[in-house]
Tab-separated table of C-alpha atoms in Angstrom:
chain	number	residue	atom	x	y	z
A	1	UNK	CA	-8.651	55.050	-5.211
A	2	UNK	CA	-5.062	54.317	-6.225
A	3	UNK	CA	-4.225	52.724	-9.577
A	4	UNK	CA	-2.132	49.636	-10.392
A	5	UNK	CA	1.170	51.486	-10.672
A	6	UNK	CA	0.679	53.202	-7.335
A	7	UNK	CA	-0.210	49.758	-5.923
A	8	UNK	CA	3.119	48.413	-7.148
A	9	UNK	CA	4.948	51.338	-5.547
A	10	UNK	CA	3.205	50.603	-2.249
A	11	UNK	CA	4.207	46.944	-2.429
A	12	UNK	CA	7.788	48.014	-3.084
A	13	UNK	CA	7.820	49.382	0.455
A	14	UNK	CA	8.118	45.738	1.557
A	15	UNK	CA	11.551	45.538	-0.072
A	16	UNK	CA	14.337	45.541	2.504
A	17	UNK	CA	18.109	45.611	2.066
A	18	UNK	CA	18.997	43.516	-0.937
A	19	UNK	CA	20.713	40.200	-0.484
A	20	UNK	CA	24.061	40.278	-2.265
A	21	UNK	CA	22.931	37.519	-4.654
A	22	UNK	CA	20.138	39.774	-6.000
A	23	UNK	CA	21.656	41.383	-9.069
A	24	UNK	CA	18.318	42.993	-10.028
A	25	UNK	CA	15.166	43.230	-7.946
A	26	UNK	CA	11.788	44.900	-8.455
A	27	UNK	CA	11.511	47.352	-11.336
A	28	UNK	CA	12.307	45.367	-14.479
A	29	UNK	CA	10.530	42.621	-16.426
A	30	UNK	CA	12.238	39.972	-14.297
A	31	UNK	CA	14.443	39.671	-11.244
A	32	UNK	CA	18.029	38.491	-11.570
A	33	UNK	CA	19.980	36.327	-9.107
A	34	UNK	CA	23.735	35.866	-9.397
A	35	UNK	CA	24.532	32.169	-8.718
A	36	UNK	CA	28.200	33.001	-8.202
A	37	UNK	CA	27.245	34.825	-4.996
A	38	UNK	CA	25.427	31.814	-3.553
A	39	UNK	CA	27.510	29.783	-1.112
A	40	UNK	CA	29.172	26.670	-2.502
A	41	UNK	CA	27.280	23.461	-1.805
A	42	UNK	CA	23.905	25.206	-1.520
A	43	UNK	CA	21.028	24.129	-3.744
A	44	UNK	CA	18.235	26.500	-4.775
A	45	UNK	CA	14.851	25.288	-3.515
A	46	UNK	CA	11.603	26.707	-4.914
A	47	UNK	CA	8.037	26.453	-3.571
A	48	UNK	CA	4.809	28.108	-4.671
A	49	UNK	CA	1.313	28.374	-3.207
A	50	UNK	CA	-1.921	30.025	-4.278
A	51	UNK	CA	-4.595	31.070	-1.786
A	52	UNK	CA	-8.091	31.927	-3.005
A	53	UNK	CA	-10.721	33.872	-1.060
A	54	UNK	CA	-13.597	31.628	-0.032
A	55	UNK	CA	-11.445	28.531	-0.413
A	56	UNK	CA	-8.419	29.125	1.803
A	57	UNK	CA	-9.564	32.156	3.781
A	58	UNK	CA	-12.606	34.400	4.190
A	59	UNK	CA	-12.655	37.828	2.570
A	60	UNK	CA	-13.819	39.284	5.882
A	61	UNK	CA	-10.700	37.985	7.670
A	62	UNK	CA	-8.319	40.670	8.851
A	63	UNK	CA	-5.977	41.653	5.985
A	64	UNK	CA	-2.999	41.324	8.377
A	65	UNK	CA	-3.952	37.681	8.984
A	66	UNK	CA	-4.510	37.024	5.271
A	67	UNK	CA	-1.087	38.391	4.346
A	68	UNK	CA	0.636	36.592	7.200
A	69	UNK	CA	-0.906	33.188	6.490
A	70	UNK	CA	-0.459	33.418	2.724
A	71	UNK	CA	3.283	33.746	3.236
A	72	UNK	CA	3.510	31.418	6.247
A	73	UNK	CA	2.122	28.413	4.371
A	74	UNK	CA	4.723	28.942	1.659
A	75	UNK	CA	7.526	29.284	4.180
A	76	UNK	CA	6.318	26.048	5.776
A	77	UNK	CA	7.187	24.245	2.531
A	78	UNK	CA	10.706	25.622	2.874
A	79	UNK	CA	10.916	24.278	6.416
A	80	UNK	CA	9.752	20.860	5.199
A	81	UNK	CA	12.646	20.829	2.726
A	82	UNK	CA	15.146	21.933	5.389
A	83	UNK	CA	15.752	25.082	3.334
A	84	UNK	CA	16.277	28.656	4.446
A	85	UNK	CA	13.975	31.077	2.559
A	86	UNK	CA	15.728	33.962	0.847
A	87	UNK	CA	13.616	35.531	-1.905
A	88	UNK	CA	9.917	36.048	-2.636
A	89	UNK	CA	7.831	36.590	-5.762
A	90	UNK	CA	4.281	37.806	-5.119
A	91	UNK	CA	1.282	37.678	-7.470
A	92	UNK	CA	-1.633	39.662	-6.073
A	93	UNK	CA	-5.105	39.708	-7.636
A	94	UNK	CA	-7.551	42.222	-6.139
A	95	UNK	CA	-11.194	42.960	-6.998
A	96	UNK	CA	-10.412	46.590	-6.138
A	97	UNK	CA	-7.620	48.470	-4.421
A	98	UNK	CA	-8.599	49.498	-0.896
A	99	UNK	CA	-5.751	51.359	0.793
A	100	UNK	CA	-6.753	50.343	4.307
A	101	UNK	CA	-6.894	46.667	3.313
A	102	UNK	CA	-3.577	46.969	1.485
A	103	UNK	CA	-1.894	48.544	4.525
A	104	UNK	CA	-2.996	45.646	6.725
A	105	UNK	CA	-2.013	43.036	4.140
A	106	UNK	CA	1.466	44.557	3.799
A	107	UNK	CA	1.827	44.554	7.577
A	108	UNK	CA	1.101	40.804	7.751
A	109	UNK	CA	3.473	39.957	4.906
A	110	UNK	CA	6.159	42.330	6.143
A	111	UNK	CA	6.123	40.756	9.595
A	112	UNK	CA	7.343	37.436	8.200
A	113	UNK	CA	9.683	38.989	5.633
A	114	UNK	CA	11.462	40.755	8.458
A	115	UNK	CA	11.436	37.805	10.846
A	116	UNK	CA	13.001	35.417	8.338
A	117	UNK	CA	15.004	37.994	6.356
A	118	UNK	CA	13.302	37.207	3.065
A	119	UNK	CA	13.505	39.717	0.236
A	120	UNK	CA	10.638	40.566	-2.114
A	121	UNK	CA	12.206	40.645	-5.581
A	122	UNK	CA	9.240	40.755	-7.969
A	123	UNK	CA	5.785	39.556	-8.923
A	124	UNK	CA	2.621	40.762	-10.605
A	125	UNK	CA	-0.611	42.589	-9.815
A	126	UNK	CA	-3.934	42.273	-11.605
A	127	UNK	CA	-7.679	42.766	-11.171
A	128	UNK	CA	-10.033	39.888	-10.366
A	129	UNK	CA	-11.289	37.714	-7.489
A	130	UNK	CA	-9.069	38.047	-4.410
A	131	UNK	CA	-6.202	35.613	-4.956
A	132	UNK	CA	-2.683	35.558	-3.513
A	133	UNK	CA	0.142	33.623	-5.121
A	134	UNK	CA	3.579	33.440	-3.533
A	135	UNK	CA	6.731	31.788	-4.836
A	136	UNK	CA	9.575	31.450	-2.342
A	137	UNK	CA	13.156	30.624	-3.281
A	138	UNK	CA	15.488	29.296	-0.626
A	139	UNK	CA	18.815	27.577	-0.103
A	140	UNK	CA	19.605	24.179	1.363
A	141	UNK	CA	22.732	22.042	1.538
A	142	UNK	CA	20.677	18.873	2.101
A	143	UNK	CA	17.032	19.172	0.964
A	144	UNK	CA	14.700	16.607	2.528
A	145	UNK	CA	12.670	14.463	0.122
A	146	UNK	CA	9.515	12.428	0.613
A	147	UNK	CA	11.114	9.384	-0.974
A	148	UNK	CA	13.846	8.964	1.642
A	149	UNK	CA	11.950	7.092	4.375
A	150	UNK	CA	13.259	3.633	5.324
A	151	UNK	CA	11.511	0.551	6.678
A	152	UNK	CA	11.800	0.610	10.464
A	153	UNK	CA	11.999	4.397	10.639
A	154	UNK	CA	10.094	6.092	13.429
A	155	UNK	CA	7.405	8.613	12.409
A	156	UNK	CA	7.555	11.942	14.241
A	157	UNK	CA	5.347	15.030	14.297
A	158	UNK	CA	6.038	18.461	15.747
A	159	UNK	CA	3.613	20.455	17.843
A	160	UNK	CA	-0.068	19.610	18.253
A	161	UNK	CA	-2.382	18.514	15.460
A	162	UNK	CA	-6.055	19.241	14.880
A	163	UNK	CA	-6.210	22.716	16.432
A	164	UNK	CA	-6.600	24.612	13.150
A	165	UNK	CA	-9.342	22.299	11.892
A	166	UNK	CA	-11.154	22.681	15.214
A	167	UNK	CA	-10.981	26.480	14.875
A	168	UNK	CA	-12.272	26.333	11.298
A	169	UNK	CA	-15.331	24.396	12.454
A	170	UNK	CA	-15.699	26.197	15.799
A	171	UNK	CA	-14.582	29.798	15.251
A	172	UNK	CA	-14.046	31.843	18.390
A	173	UNK	CA	-14.300	28.927	20.825
A	174	UNK	CA	-10.595	28.625	21.604
A	175	UNK	CA	-8.072	31.433	21.201
A	176	UNK	CA	-5.070	29.110	20.798
A	177	UNK	CA	-6.826	27.184	18.041
A	178	UNK	CA	-7.897	30.379	16.264
A	179	UNK	CA	-4.280	31.566	16.305
A	180	UNK	CA	-3.057	28.245	14.925
A	181	UNK	CA	-5.523	28.579	12.031
A	182	UNK	CA	-4.882	32.214	11.160
A	183	UNK	CA	-1.237	32.616	12.174
A	184	UNK	CA	0.613	29.301	11.761
A	185	UNK	CA	4.316	29.329	12.588
A	186	UNK	CA	6.640	27.738	10.012
A	187	UNK	CA	8.674	25.189	11.975
A	188	UNK	CA	12.182	26.219	10.959
A	189	UNK	CA	13.241	25.583	14.548
A	190	UNK	CA	12.410	21.890	14.127
A	191	UNK	CA	13.779	21.445	10.604
A	192	UNK	CA	17.061	23.098	11.571
A	193	UNK	CA	17.375	20.799	14.603
A	194	UNK	CA	16.653	17.523	12.771
A	195	UNK	CA	18.083	18.154	9.295
A	196	UNK	CA	21.228	16.119	9.955
A	197	UNK	CA	19.399	12.910	10.832
A	198	UNK	CA	15.791	13.129	9.527
A	199	UNK	CA	15.190	10.987	6.448
A	200	UNK	CA	11.895	12.005	4.764
A	201	UNK	CA	9.985	15.137	5.743
A	202	UNK	CA	6.730	16.912	4.836
A	203	UNK	CA	4.593	19.645	6.345
A	204	UNK	CA	1.088	18.760	7.514
A	205	UNK	CA	-1.038	21.031	5.348
A	206	UNK	CA	-3.762	18.768	3.939
A	207	UNK	CA	-4.087	16.395	6.903
A	208	UNK	CA	-1.766	13.932	8.640
A	209	UNK	CA	-3.044	10.788	6.910
A	210	UNK	CA	-2.921	12.411	3.466
A	211	UNK	CA	0.502	13.998	3.916
A	212	UNK	CA	2.099	10.958	5.556
A	213	UNK	CA	0.542	8.985	2.712
A	214	UNK	CA	2.653	11.035	0.278
A	215	UNK	CA	5.785	9.858	2.109
A	216	UNK	CA	4.523	6.286	1.964
A	217	UNK	CA	3.843	6.463	-1.759
A	218	UNK	CA	7.131	8.162	-2.623
A	219	UNK	CA	9.150	5.759	-0.446
A	220	UNK	CA	7.159	2.622	-1.483
A	221	UNK	CA	6.422	1.852	2.165
A	222	UNK	CA	3.472	1.677	4.557
A	223	UNK	CA	2.950	3.538	7.844
A	224	UNK	CA	1.542	2.486	11.218
A	225	UNK	CA	0.490	5.318	13.541
A	226	UNK	CA	-1.141	5.282	16.991
A	227	UNK	CA	-3.775	7.950	17.570
A	228	UNK	CA	-3.122	8.156	21.305
A	229	UNK	CA	0.520	9.105	20.650
A	230	UNK	CA	-0.356	12.155	18.542
A	231	UNK	CA	-0.109	15.410	20.542
A	232	UNK	CA	-3.569	17.016	20.690
A	233	UNK	CA	-4.726	20.095	22.560
A	234	UNK	CA	-6.922	18.815	25.382
A	235	UNK	CA	-9.529	21.507	24.744
A	236	UNK	CA	-10.570	20.053	21.361
A	237	UNK	CA	-11.219	16.501	22.582
A	238	UNK	CA	-14.722	17.370	23.750
A	239	UNK	CA	-15.702	17.714	20.093
A	240	UNK	CA	-17.003	14.382	18.696
A	241	UNK	CA	-15.122	15.096	15.453
A	242	UNK	CA	-11.725	15.604	17.083
A	243	UNK	CA	-10.255	12.458	15.483
A	244	UNK	CA	-11.126	13.788	12.037
A	245	UNK	CA	-9.559	17.153	12.880
A	246	UNK	CA	-6.316	15.459	13.983
A	247	UNK	CA	-6.039	12.931	11.171
A	248	UNK	CA	-7.559	14.754	8.216
A	249	UNK	CA	-8.289	18.363	9.143
A	250	UNK	CA	-5.141	19.936	7.726
A	251	UNK	CA	-3.928	23.533	8.117
A	252	UNK	CA	-1.621	22.451	10.970
A	253	UNK	CA	1.656	23.392	9.232
A	254	UNK	CA	3.565	21.213	11.644
A	255	UNK	CA	6.300	18.890	10.358
A	256	UNK	CA	6.019	15.139	9.923
A	257	UNK	CA	9.273	13.279	9.358
A	258	UNK	CA	10.953	9.902	9.724
A	259	UNK	CA	14.230	8.952	11.365
A	260	UNK	CA	16.185	5.890	12.473
A	261	UNK	CA	15.278	4.613	15.983
A	262	UNK	CA	18.871	5.217	17.119
A	263	UNK	CA	18.374	8.956	16.625
A	264	UNK	CA	15.178	9.262	18.674
A	265	UNK	CA	17.089	10.628	21.664
A	266	UNK	CA	18.151	13.642	19.585
A	267	UNK	CA	14.591	14.892	19.025
A	268	UNK	CA	13.682	18.446	20.107
A	269	UNK	CA	11.247	18.759	23.011
A	270	UNK	CA	8.288	19.770	20.829
A	271	UNK	CA	8.256	16.489	18.898
A	272	UNK	CA	6.499	13.150	19.439
A	273	UNK	CA	7.026	9.682	17.961
A	274	UNK	CA	3.622	8.509	16.696
A	275	UNK	CA	4.411	5.332	14.740
A	276	UNK	CA	6.780	3.617	12.349
A	277	UNK	CA	7.370	2.904	8.678
A	278	UNK	CA	7.123	-0.688	7.452
A	279	UNK	CA	7.243	-2.724	4.283
A	280	UNK	CA	3.981	-3.432	2.503
A	281	UNK	CA	1.502	-1.716	0.226
A	282	UNK	CA	1.882	2.041	0.454
A	283	UNK	CA	-0.687	3.503	2.834
A	284	UNK	CA	-1.329	4.707	6.380
A	285	UNK	CA	-2.897	2.449	9.017
A	286	UNK	CA	-4.263	4.213	12.105
A	287	UNK	CA	-4.740	2.442	15.446
A	288	UNK	CA	-6.488	3.585	18.598
A	289	UNK	CA	-5.612	1.608	21.725
A	290	UNK	CA	-4.449	-1.289	19.567
A	291	UNK	CA	-7.594	-1.404	17.411
A	292	UNK	CA	-7.709	-0.421	13.739
A	293	UNK	CA	-9.444	2.912	13.249
A	294	UNK	CA	-11.579	3.403	10.157
A	295	UNK	CA	-10.485	6.727	8.666
A	296	UNK	CA	-13.276	7.912	6.380
A	297	UNK	CA	-11.554	11.109	5.251
A	298	UNK	CA	-7.819	11.269	4.590
A	299	UNK	CA	-7.384	14.995	4.038
A	300	UNK	CA	-8.165	18.190	2.138
A	301	UNK	CA	-8.693	17.976	-1.616
A	302	UNK	CA	-8.999	21.220	-3.598
A	303	UNK	CA	-11.193	19.448	-6.146
A	304	UNK	CA	-13.049	17.220	-3.672
C-alpha cells in the first residue's frame, strides 16, 4: 500500500502545462497566482463543493464516475456564474489508499481537467471517511448574480429536468438517466451563449423550485412556472413521482436563468421558457394546466 507522500506524487500526475498566471503550483505550502498576468477586466470567481460518500455518492460507485462528478458539480457553479474555470484545489480524504481506486478516480478527474483546460495547483490529502472537496477558481468579465432578475423577465431552463432524480430512485432502468446522474455535463455551452443578455442565473443542483427560489429571494421577486413547459424525458413520466423529480429532485446541473422577453429569440436550441418573474412575496408558484400545484418538497437539504 502506498503512503500519503506517494499519493501526493500520484495526484501530481494530473498537473498539465501551467497557465502563465500560475507563479507557483503544487509542491509548496500554498499556490501562487500572479494577478498581473490575468487579462484586464477579468474578475476572479471562486466556488467550492464537498461530496461525502453515502450522502452524495455511493462508495461502490465506479471511482471514474466519483472523480468525474465531484469535479463536474463544481464546474457547474462556474457555468452558472458565466465564468471560465482555470485552476483547481483538491482536498481528498480516504479511508485507505487503494491504487486501483486511485487510478480510476484520477481518470475521471483528469477527463474534465483536460476537456476544460483546468490546472490542478494544490490541495490536501488526509485519512478518514471518503470525502472529496474541490475549490475551482475561474475568470469572468461579467459574473451572473442571483439578485439581478427583473419583474417581467422570462424564466428559462436548459436541457431536461428530473432525469437524475429518476435514476437515483430507479437505478439501472434508463441509461440516459443514469448517465445524467453520474456524469452531468457542466453547461458552459449555454452560459457562454446567453451571458450577454441573461440577467440572473443559477445551476439546478438542489431542485428547480429550491434553486429558482434563491433567485426570487435575492431579487425580491416571485416566480410563476408552468409544469407542462418544463422539458422532461418522456421515459420518466410513467413514474407517479415524476413531478417531484422535476421540481425538487435536484442533481440536474442544468442552468436556470432569467432574461427580458425581447431577448427570447436569441435563446440556444436546448433551452425552454417555463415561466416569468413577477412582483410579490418572494417564492415560486407552480401551475399545471392552469391549476396551482401543491409542491410538498422544494428541494434537497443536507440537514433535512
